[in-house]
Short mmCIF file of C-alpha atoms and ligand atoms in Angstrom, two decimals:
data_model
loop_
_atom_site.label_atom_id
_atom_site.label_comp_id
_atom_site.label_asym_id
_atom_site.label_seq_id
_atom_site.Cartn_x
_atom_site.Cartn_y
_atom_site.Cartn_z
CA MET A 1 -145.65 -70.78 108.81
CA THR A 2 -143.82 -67.47 108.20
CA GLN A 3 -145.16 -65.37 105.36
CA ARG A 4 -143.75 -62.12 104.08
CA LEU A 5 -144.63 -59.92 101.12
CA LEU A 6 -141.89 -57.89 99.45
CA ARG A 7 -142.87 -54.95 97.31
CA GLY A 8 -140.57 -53.19 94.86
CA ARG A 9 -139.46 -52.98 91.29
CA LEU A 10 -138.82 -56.55 90.23
CA LEU A 11 -136.56 -58.12 87.61
CA THR A 12 -136.15 -61.83 86.96
CA PHE A 13 -134.76 -63.76 83.99
CA HIS A 14 -136.28 -66.79 82.24
CA ARG A 15 -133.40 -67.32 79.81
CA GLU A 16 -130.42 -65.40 78.43
CA PRO A 17 -131.48 -62.25 76.55
CA GLN A 18 -130.21 -62.43 72.96
CA SER A 19 -130.12 -58.62 72.80
CA GLY A 20 -131.42 -55.54 74.59
CA GLU A 21 -134.71 -55.93 72.72
CA ASP A 22 -135.29 -59.53 73.79
CA THR A 23 -138.02 -58.70 76.31
CA GLY A 24 -139.31 -62.28 76.39
CA ALA A 25 -136.17 -63.31 78.25
CA TYR A 26 -137.17 -61.58 81.46
CA THR A 27 -140.01 -60.18 83.52
CA TYR A 28 -139.79 -56.60 84.77
CA LEU A 29 -142.49 -55.08 86.98
CA GLU A 30 -142.50 -51.44 88.09
CA ASP A 31 -144.61 -52.34 91.12
CA GLY A 32 -143.98 -55.98 91.74
CA ALA A 33 -144.38 -58.35 94.66
CA LEU A 34 -142.87 -61.54 95.98
CA LEU A 35 -144.84 -63.64 98.42
CA ILE A 36 -142.46 -65.69 100.53
CA GLN A 37 -143.37 -68.53 102.80
CA ASP A 38 -140.90 -70.60 104.84
CA GLY A 39 -137.98 -69.49 102.71
CA ILE A 40 -139.60 -70.28 99.37
CA ILE A 41 -141.11 -67.90 96.81
CA GLN A 42 -144.81 -68.80 96.71
CA ASP A 43 -146.09 -66.25 94.25
CA THR A 44 -144.91 -63.31 92.18
CA GLY A 45 -146.60 -60.67 90.04
CA PRO A 46 -148.00 -57.14 90.19
CA PHE A 47 -148.28 -55.94 93.80
CA THR A 48 -152.01 -55.20 93.69
CA GLU A 49 -152.76 -58.72 92.44
CA ILE A 50 -150.46 -60.60 94.81
CA SER A 51 -151.39 -58.59 97.90
CA ALA A 52 -155.11 -59.06 97.23
CA LYS A 53 -154.58 -62.84 97.03
CA ALA A 54 -152.24 -62.96 100.02
CA GLY A 55 -154.54 -61.16 102.46
CA ASP A 56 -153.12 -60.03 105.77
CA VAL A 57 -149.39 -60.56 105.34
CA PRO A 58 -146.67 -58.14 106.55
CA VAL A 59 -145.35 -56.05 103.64
CA THR A 60 -141.81 -54.71 103.25
CA ASP A 61 -141.80 -51.93 100.68
CA HIS A 62 -138.49 -51.64 98.81
CA ARG A 63 -139.67 -49.14 96.20
CA PRO A 64 -137.98 -47.47 94.34
CA HIS A 65 -135.26 -50.10 94.57
CA LEU A 66 -134.87 -53.12 92.34
CA MET A 67 -135.41 -56.69 93.59
CA MET A 68 -133.54 -59.47 91.81
CA ALA A 69 -132.35 -62.98 92.54
CA GLY A 70 -129.22 -62.94 94.73
CA PHE A 71 -125.90 -63.06 92.93
CA ILE A 72 -124.06 -66.34 92.41
CA ASP A 73 -120.25 -66.44 92.49
CA THR A 74 -119.01 -69.60 90.78
CA HIS A 75 -115.33 -69.43 91.81
CA ILE A 76 -113.89 -67.97 95.02
CA HIS A 77 -111.24 -68.97 97.58
CA PHE A 78 -112.41 -68.82 101.19
CA PRO A 79 -108.87 -68.93 102.74
CA GLN A 80 -107.78 -65.92 100.69
CA VAL A 81 -109.72 -63.21 102.50
CA GLN A 82 -106.39 -61.85 103.74
CA VAL A 83 -104.55 -62.42 100.45
CA ILE A 84 -106.66 -60.04 98.35
CA ALA A 85 -104.59 -57.05 97.16
CA SER A 86 -101.12 -58.66 97.40
CA TRP A 87 -98.76 -56.72 95.18
CA GLY A 88 -96.65 -57.36 92.16
CA ALA A 89 -96.75 -61.02 91.17
CA GLN A 90 -98.18 -63.21 88.44
CA LEU A 91 -99.83 -66.56 89.14
CA LEU A 92 -97.06 -68.93 90.26
CA ASP A 93 -95.13 -66.36 92.31
CA TRP A 94 -98.37 -65.04 93.75
CA LEU A 95 -99.27 -68.56 94.88
CA ASN A 96 -95.83 -69.30 96.33
CA ASN A 97 -95.15 -65.94 97.95
CA TYR A 98 -98.53 -64.90 99.26
CA THR A 99 -101.25 -67.49 98.93
CA PHE A 100 -99.72 -70.74 100.09
CA PRO A 101 -98.20 -69.19 103.25
CA GLU A 102 -101.57 -67.65 104.11
CA GLU A 103 -103.46 -70.90 103.55
CA THR A 104 -101.21 -72.73 106.05
CA ARG A 105 -102.97 -70.74 108.79
CA PHE A 106 -106.19 -72.67 108.15
CA ALA A 107 -104.79 -75.71 109.94
CA SER A 108 -106.23 -73.96 113.01
CA ASP A 109 -109.92 -74.53 113.82
CA GLU A 110 -110.11 -71.17 115.48
CA HIS A 111 -108.62 -69.25 112.56
CA SER A 112 -110.83 -71.13 110.09
CA ALA A 113 -113.97 -70.32 112.08
CA LEU A 114 -113.03 -66.65 112.43
CA MET A 115 -112.28 -66.30 108.74
CA ALA A 116 -115.42 -68.20 107.73
CA ARG A 117 -117.48 -65.59 109.55
CA ALA A 118 -115.58 -62.77 107.85
CA PHE A 119 -115.88 -64.45 104.45
CA PHE A 120 -119.64 -64.96 104.68
CA ASP A 121 -120.11 -61.41 105.93
CA GLN A 122 -118.33 -60.18 102.81
CA LEU A 123 -120.44 -62.34 100.51
CA VAL A 124 -123.72 -61.20 101.99
CA THR A 125 -122.90 -57.51 102.13
CA HIS A 126 -121.91 -57.68 98.46
CA GLY A 127 -125.22 -59.31 97.50
CA THR A 128 -123.85 -62.80 96.87
CA THR A 129 -126.18 -65.45 98.20
CA THR A 130 -124.53 -68.55 96.70
CA ALA A 131 -120.84 -69.17 96.08
CA VAL A 132 -118.72 -72.08 94.92
CA ALA A 133 -115.65 -71.97 97.12
CA TYR A 134 -112.23 -73.53 97.42
CA CYS A 135 -111.30 -74.20 101.05
CA SER A 136 -107.69 -74.88 102.09
CA VAL A 137 -106.13 -78.36 102.12
CA HIS A 138 -107.15 -78.76 105.76
CA LYS A 139 -110.36 -80.63 106.51
CA THR A 140 -110.94 -78.15 109.31
CA SER A 141 -111.28 -75.27 106.82
CA ALA A 142 -114.08 -77.06 104.98
CA ASP A 143 -115.79 -77.92 108.28
CA ALA A 144 -115.65 -74.23 109.25
CA PHE A 145 -116.99 -73.22 105.84
CA PHE A 146 -120.00 -75.53 105.95
CA THR A 147 -120.67 -74.84 109.63
CA GLU A 148 -120.97 -71.13 108.88
CA ALA A 149 -123.05 -71.74 105.72
CA THR A 150 -125.42 -73.92 107.74
CA LYS A 151 -125.76 -71.29 110.49
CA ARG A 152 -126.76 -68.75 107.87
CA ASN A 153 -128.94 -71.15 105.92
CA MET A 154 -127.18 -70.22 102.67
CA ARG A 155 -126.99 -72.39 99.56
CA MET A 156 -123.24 -72.89 99.38
CA LEU A 157 -120.94 -75.20 97.51
CA GLY A 158 -117.34 -75.90 98.40
CA GLY A 159 -114.62 -78.39 99.03
CA LYS A 160 -111.21 -78.83 100.57
CA VAL A 161 -108.47 -78.63 97.96
CA LEU A 162 -106.59 -81.81 97.10
CA MET A 163 -102.89 -80.93 96.78
CA ASP A 164 -100.01 -83.31 97.37
CA ARG A 165 -96.99 -81.64 95.75
CA ASN A 166 -95.35 -78.35 94.70
CA ALA A 167 -96.50 -76.56 97.84
CA PRO A 168 -95.17 -76.16 101.41
CA ASP A 169 -95.17 -79.43 103.37
CA SER A 170 -97.78 -78.13 105.78
CA LEU A 171 -100.08 -77.50 102.82
CA GLN A 172 -99.95 -80.99 101.37
CA ASP A 173 -102.19 -83.97 101.84
CA THR A 174 -101.51 -87.38 100.31
CA PRO A 175 -103.61 -89.22 97.75
CA GLN A 176 -105.00 -91.34 100.61
CA THR A 177 -105.60 -88.61 103.23
CA GLY A 178 -107.06 -86.31 100.56
CA TYR A 179 -109.45 -89.10 99.58
CA ASP A 180 -110.35 -89.98 103.18
CA ASP A 181 -110.94 -86.36 104.23
CA THR A 182 -113.06 -85.73 101.15
CA LYS A 183 -115.16 -88.85 101.83
CA ALA A 184 -115.72 -87.72 105.43
CA LEU A 185 -116.65 -84.19 104.34
CA ILE A 186 -119.10 -85.49 101.75
CA ALA A 187 -120.69 -87.75 104.36
CA ASP A 188 -120.95 -84.89 106.86
CA TRP A 189 -122.06 -82.06 104.59
CA HIS A 190 -123.16 -82.95 101.06
CA GLY A 191 -126.92 -82.54 100.68
CA LYS A 192 -127.26 -81.55 104.34
CA GLY A 193 -129.42 -78.44 104.48
CA ARG A 194 -128.46 -76.29 101.52
CA ASN A 195 -124.83 -77.48 101.33
CA GLY A 196 -123.22 -79.10 98.33
CA TYR A 197 -119.76 -80.66 98.28
CA VAL A 198 -117.39 -79.95 95.42
CA ILE A 199 -114.55 -82.38 94.68
CA THR A 200 -111.58 -80.01 94.36
CA PRO A 201 -108.21 -81.07 92.92
CA ARG A 202 -106.62 -77.59 93.10
CA PHE A 203 -104.85 -77.82 89.73
CA ALA A 204 -102.57 -80.17 87.84
CA ILE A 205 -99.39 -78.65 89.26
CA THR A 206 -100.28 -79.47 92.87
CA SER A 207 -101.77 -82.94 92.29
CA SER A 208 -99.70 -86.00 91.44
CA PRO A 209 -101.06 -88.60 89.00
CA GLU A 210 -101.84 -90.76 92.07
CA GLN A 211 -103.94 -87.99 93.52
CA MET A 212 -105.71 -87.37 90.20
CA ALA A 213 -106.63 -91.08 90.21
CA MET A 214 -108.11 -90.62 93.70
CA ALA A 215 -110.06 -87.58 92.48
CA GLN A 216 -111.39 -89.76 89.68
CA ALA A 217 -112.50 -92.39 92.20
CA LEU A 218 -114.25 -89.71 94.25
CA ALA A 219 -116.00 -88.36 91.15
CA GLN A 220 -117.17 -91.86 90.21
CA GLU A 221 -118.36 -92.63 93.72
CA HIS A 222 -120.18 -89.28 94.04
CA PRO A 223 -121.60 -88.37 90.63
CA ASP A 224 -123.95 -85.86 92.25
CA CYS A 225 -121.04 -83.75 93.52
CA HIS A 226 -119.64 -80.91 91.45
CA ILE A 227 -115.94 -80.86 90.52
CA GLN A 228 -113.80 -77.73 90.37
CA THR A 229 -110.24 -76.98 89.36
CA HIS A 230 -108.13 -74.41 87.50
CA LEU A 231 -107.23 -74.54 83.81
CA SER A 232 -104.89 -72.57 81.52
CA GLU A 233 -104.73 -69.37 83.52
CA ASN A 234 -101.13 -68.43 82.80
CA LYS A 235 -98.47 -69.39 80.24
CA ASP A 236 -95.84 -70.50 82.82
CA GLU A 237 -98.49 -72.60 84.55
CA ILE A 238 -99.32 -74.33 81.27
CA ALA A 239 -95.64 -75.02 80.50
CA PHE A 240 -95.04 -76.49 83.98
CA THR A 241 -98.18 -78.63 83.71
CA LYS A 242 -96.98 -80.05 80.39
CA GLN A 243 -93.64 -80.95 82.01
CA LEU A 244 -95.40 -82.68 84.89
CA TYR A 245 -97.84 -84.59 82.63
CA PRO A 246 -95.76 -85.21 79.48
CA GLN A 247 -98.20 -87.82 78.18
CA ALA A 248 -101.16 -85.42 78.21
CA ARG A 249 -102.24 -84.04 74.82
CA ASP A 250 -102.72 -80.62 76.41
CA TYR A 251 -103.56 -79.13 79.83
CA LEU A 252 -107.25 -80.09 79.75
CA ASP A 253 -106.31 -83.65 78.84
CA VAL A 254 -104.84 -84.08 82.33
CA TYR A 255 -108.34 -83.69 83.77
CA GLN A 256 -110.05 -85.43 80.87
CA SER A 257 -107.87 -88.53 81.09
CA TYR A 258 -108.87 -88.90 84.76
CA GLY A 259 -112.57 -88.70 83.90
CA LEU A 260 -113.05 -85.34 85.58
CA LEU A 261 -114.99 -83.56 82.81
CA SER A 262 -118.77 -83.38 82.81
CA GLN A 263 -121.54 -80.80 83.05
CA LYS A 264 -120.79 -80.69 86.76
CA THR A 265 -117.21 -79.52 86.20
CA LEU A 266 -116.13 -75.91 86.71
CA LEU A 267 -112.81 -74.87 85.19
CA GLY A 268 -111.53 -71.59 86.60
CA HIS A 269 -109.98 -69.21 84.05
CA SER A 270 -109.66 -71.36 80.86
CA ILE A 271 -107.94 -68.49 79.07
CA HIS A 272 -105.17 -69.88 76.82
CA LEU A 273 -106.99 -72.80 75.23
CA GLU A 274 -105.92 -74.95 72.29
CA ALA A 275 -108.39 -76.01 69.58
CA ARG A 276 -108.63 -79.59 70.92
CA GLU A 277 -109.35 -78.32 74.40
CA ILE A 278 -112.24 -76.22 73.12
CA ASP A 279 -113.62 -79.26 71.27
CA ALA A 280 -113.37 -81.28 74.48
CA LEU A 281 -115.19 -78.59 76.48
CA ALA A 282 -117.98 -78.54 73.90
CA GLU A 283 -118.24 -82.36 73.91
CA THR A 284 -118.19 -82.87 77.67
CA GLY A 285 -120.30 -79.86 78.72
CA ALA A 286 -117.70 -78.76 81.28
CA HIS A 287 -117.89 -75.07 82.17
CA PRO A 288 -115.10 -72.50 81.91
CA VAL A 289 -115.39 -69.82 84.58
CA PHE A 290 -114.48 -66.24 83.68
CA CYS A 291 -112.76 -64.37 86.53
CA PRO A 292 -112.25 -60.84 85.17
CA THR A 293 -110.80 -58.94 88.13
CA SER A 294 -108.39 -61.79 88.82
CA ASN A 295 -107.29 -62.11 85.20
CA LEU A 296 -106.49 -58.41 85.04
CA PHE A 297 -104.87 -58.31 88.49
CA LEU A 298 -102.49 -61.23 87.81
CA GLY A 299 -102.00 -60.18 84.18
CA SER A 300 -103.22 -63.63 83.14
CA GLY A 301 -104.94 -62.79 79.85
CA LEU A 302 -108.26 -62.09 78.16
CA PHE A 303 -111.02 -64.70 78.42
CA ASP A 304 -112.61 -65.49 75.05
CA HIS A 305 -116.25 -65.49 76.14
CA GLY A 306 -117.54 -64.81 72.63
CA GLY A 307 -115.52 -67.57 70.98
CA LEU A 308 -116.46 -70.20 73.58
CA LYS A 309 -120.13 -69.24 73.47
CA THR A 310 -120.15 -69.62 69.70
CA ARG A 311 -119.07 -73.22 70.27
CA GLY A 312 -122.09 -73.79 72.53
CA ILE A 313 -120.00 -73.76 75.71
CA SER A 314 -121.64 -72.10 78.71
CA ASN A 315 -119.33 -70.05 80.88
CA GLY A 316 -119.67 -69.07 84.51
CA ILE A 317 -118.54 -65.71 85.84
CA ALA A 318 -116.89 -65.25 89.22
CA THR A 319 -114.75 -63.09 91.50
CA ASP A 320 -111.85 -65.48 92.25
CA VAL A 321 -111.04 -63.58 95.45
CA GLY A 322 -108.15 -63.40 96.58
CA ALA A 323 -106.57 -63.01 93.10
CA GLY A 324 -109.83 -61.28 92.27
CA THR A 325 -109.88 -57.79 93.69
CA SER A 326 -113.52 -57.45 94.73
CA TYR A 327 -116.22 -59.59 96.31
CA SER A 328 -118.73 -57.62 94.28
CA MET A 329 -120.37 -59.36 91.34
CA LEU A 330 -121.25 -55.84 90.12
CA GLN A 331 -117.54 -54.97 89.97
CA THR A 332 -116.87 -58.37 88.40
CA LEU A 333 -119.36 -57.52 85.63
CA ASN A 334 -117.73 -54.10 85.29
CA GLU A 335 -114.27 -55.56 84.62
CA GLY A 336 -115.79 -58.35 82.53
CA TYR A 337 -117.41 -55.74 80.32
CA LYS A 338 -114.03 -54.09 79.72
CA ILE A 339 -112.26 -57.37 78.92
CA LEU A 340 -114.93 -58.16 76.33
CA GLN A 341 -114.70 -54.60 74.94
CA LEU A 342 -111.00 -55.22 74.29
CA GLN A 343 -112.14 -58.09 72.07
CA GLY A 344 -114.80 -56.07 70.24
CA LEU A 345 -117.77 -57.42 72.22
CA SER A 346 -120.13 -55.14 74.17
CA LEU A 347 -121.90 -57.21 76.81
CA HIS A 348 -125.44 -55.86 77.19
CA PRO A 349 -126.39 -55.06 80.82
CA LEU A 350 -129.40 -57.39 80.62
CA GLN A 351 -127.03 -60.18 79.56
CA ALA A 352 -124.63 -59.20 82.35
CA PHE A 353 -127.27 -59.40 85.11
CA HIS A 354 -128.62 -62.61 83.63
CA TRP A 355 -125.08 -64.05 83.80
CA ALA A 356 -124.55 -63.24 87.48
CA THR A 357 -127.91 -64.81 88.40
CA LEU A 358 -129.71 -67.34 86.20
CA GLY A 359 -126.69 -67.86 83.93
CA ASN A 360 -124.51 -68.99 86.81
CA ALA A 361 -127.41 -71.05 88.22
CA ASN A 362 -127.66 -72.81 84.83
CA VAL A 363 -123.93 -73.50 84.89
CA LEU A 364 -124.41 -75.17 88.28
CA GLY A 365 -127.60 -76.98 87.21
CA LEU A 366 -129.39 -75.28 90.12
CA GLU A 367 -131.89 -73.11 88.21
CA ASP A 368 -134.81 -74.92 89.88
CA LYS A 369 -133.57 -73.55 93.22
CA ILE A 370 -131.67 -70.26 92.75
CA GLY A 371 -130.84 -67.52 90.27
CA ASN A 372 -134.41 -66.46 89.50
CA LEU A 373 -137.62 -65.44 91.27
CA SER A 374 -140.03 -68.08 89.98
CA PRO A 375 -142.52 -69.60 92.42
CA GLY A 376 -141.01 -72.69 94.06
CA THR A 377 -137.47 -71.32 94.10
CA GLU A 378 -135.56 -70.42 97.24
CA ALA A 379 -136.04 -66.83 98.40
CA ASP A 380 -132.46 -65.54 98.02
CA ILE A 381 -132.98 -61.97 96.93
CA VAL A 382 -130.90 -58.85 96.50
CA VAL A 383 -132.34 -55.33 96.59
CA LEU A 384 -130.31 -52.89 94.49
CA ASN A 385 -130.08 -49.11 94.82
CA ALA A 386 -128.69 -47.43 91.69
CA ARG A 387 -128.44 -44.09 93.53
CA SER A 388 -126.23 -45.38 96.31
CA THR A 389 -123.41 -42.87 95.81
CA PRO A 390 -123.53 -39.19 94.80
CA ALA A 391 -121.83 -39.99 91.48
CA MET A 392 -124.39 -42.71 90.73
CA ALA A 393 -127.29 -40.43 91.69
CA LEU A 394 -125.94 -37.75 89.36
CA ARG A 395 -125.76 -40.23 86.50
CA MET A 396 -129.17 -41.69 87.31
CA ASP A 397 -130.79 -38.27 86.83
CA ARG A 398 -130.18 -38.78 83.09
CA VAL A 399 -131.27 -42.43 82.94
CA ASP A 400 -134.63 -43.40 81.51
CA SER A 401 -134.54 -47.13 80.88
CA LEU A 402 -134.05 -50.28 82.90
CA ALA A 403 -131.04 -51.25 80.78
CA GLU A 404 -129.34 -47.93 81.47
CA GLU A 405 -130.00 -48.26 85.19
CA LEU A 406 -128.54 -51.76 85.18
CA PHE A 407 -125.47 -50.48 83.38
CA VAL A 408 -124.95 -47.76 86.02
CA LEU A 409 -125.16 -50.47 88.70
CA GLN A 410 -122.73 -52.64 86.74
CA MET A 411 -120.13 -49.96 86.11
CA MET A 412 -120.40 -47.89 89.29
CA GLY A 413 -122.01 -50.17 91.87
CA ASP A 414 -120.44 -52.10 94.71
CA ASP A 415 -121.49 -53.12 98.23
CA ARG A 416 -122.98 -49.66 98.76
CA ALA A 417 -125.57 -50.47 96.09
CA ILE A 418 -126.79 -53.49 98.05
CA GLU A 419 -129.78 -52.13 99.92
CA GLU A 420 -130.88 -55.44 101.41
CA VAL A 421 -130.27 -59.15 101.01
CA TYR A 422 -132.74 -61.94 101.84
CA ILE A 423 -131.46 -65.42 102.47
CA SER A 424 -134.10 -68.14 102.50
CA GLY A 425 -136.59 -65.33 102.91
CA ALA A 426 -134.92 -63.76 105.96
CA PRO A 427 -133.54 -60.21 105.75
CA SER A 428 -129.85 -59.86 106.53
CA THR A 429 -130.28 -56.42 108.13
CA GLY A 430 -128.69 -56.46 111.54
CA THR A 431 -126.09 -59.01 110.48
CA ARG A 432 -123.80 -56.35 109.04
CA PRO A 433 -120.19 -57.46 109.24
CA ASN A 434 -118.06 -56.79 112.23
CA VAL A 435 -115.31 -54.48 111.16
CA PRO A 436 -112.00 -56.33 111.60
CA ASN A 437 -110.93 -56.19 115.20
CA GLU A 438 -107.70 -57.05 116.97
CA SER A 439 -108.01 -60.73 116.30
CA PHE A 440 -107.67 -59.98 112.60
CA ALA A 441 -104.77 -57.60 113.01
CA ASN A 442 -101.50 -58.73 111.53
CA THR A 443 -98.91 -56.58 113.22
CA PRO A 444 -95.80 -58.16 111.69
CA ALA A 445 -96.98 -57.07 108.26
CA MET A 446 -97.09 -53.49 109.49
CA THR A 447 -93.40 -53.61 110.33
CA ARG A 448 -92.38 -54.62 106.82
CA THR A 449 -91.40 -51.97 104.34
N1 GUN B 501 -104.41 -71.87 90.47
C1 GUN B 501 -104.22 -72.74 91.49
N2 GUN B 501 -104.57 -72.22 92.67
C2 GUN B 501 -105.01 -70.98 92.41
C3 GUN B 501 -105.53 -69.93 93.22
O1 GUN B 501 -105.65 -70.03 94.44
N3 GUN B 501 -105.89 -68.78 92.57
C4 GUN B 501 -105.77 -68.64 91.23
N4 GUN B 501 -106.14 -67.50 90.67
N5 GUN B 501 -105.30 -69.60 90.46
C5 GUN B 501 -104.92 -70.76 91.02
ZN1 ZN B 502 -109.08 -69.68 91.72
#
């Protein structure tokens, strides 16, 4: 039995704050404690109280830093760690010119394993303790992803993409091989340790109707698996989708007509939606996922968080690396704030930090396990330092409320603000990422102009 007591300022959410004054939505303790045993939070409260009850347990004192539930990223592409920051294209060209060629490299076990290590290092150093990831089309990429997740004992969700057309030959499966590989991956990984499998038809453009039917069969056979895909990110994408599925009432209807919409469905982007599509999202409980840095980077459009929320739809928020430009959920909230500002909505920092933790856990239906610091949940914790750069420290000298501090973290914070991360109760100190070495180097790229 391993016990550990963490001391620090503590913030955890119970529900979404309706405003900055909605103090019932969260607990904040100036001198708080978390008692952790075998990876689970056993007790939480004021330090004096919890330490008196706990007795002789080793204490790690994180004061004056802020302990919160680890961040959850609900949409990210594992094989795009070397695609991030690729210049000059919008969605379809970006996929064809940069992303698909890069993903072909994940046919190799060795490359997949190397990149899985790099990917998980990036997640952890940015304070992300759970992510929902797209792997490449290759089964080997998903095996590498779950192998690494298992080694690190992280709660991770992911799946190999199903894609059988409109991509390079070496990046296509078939309806049958996509089905067979997915079945094998579910058998090997789903529910094993902290892993969850996500059935992943990449998007309508790269899946034939035959493959969509196979995805439907998988969803019916495995109702406990999540489903993820992309929806209405870009106008050219929507037009092409309508050409490919002329019988569909709209883009979402492609997925709806194959029975792929439920509360377990995550729909990346969901920007340019028609009225019927919004009705269908509200009826089925499927979740749009807002990817702010990606939407700005690819010039895709402005996500209507306010409008969808008014319809009772609950949205995730995510990085979407490699179209997203940062692994940091803090930077994701920063750009998200600006996108909502452009639409006349000022996201309160308490709502923002709720979104990246309990809000995303709610979207995944995993709030009994992650996204908050209640007793019985898994001890995935991030420790935040709002004075992690000179500019932040300067600003912090004029801050006198929790909300203001959170906003400094949101607007100015990145991986430097992540003081420590606990995964299943174990500190990640000492597992700092290896800086890319020769095996990562891509010399041909250096010769291009
Ligand atoms: N649509 C289909 N595949 C992708 C992808 O890899 N990234 C983004 N941003 N959109 C997609
Ligand atoms: Zn994506």
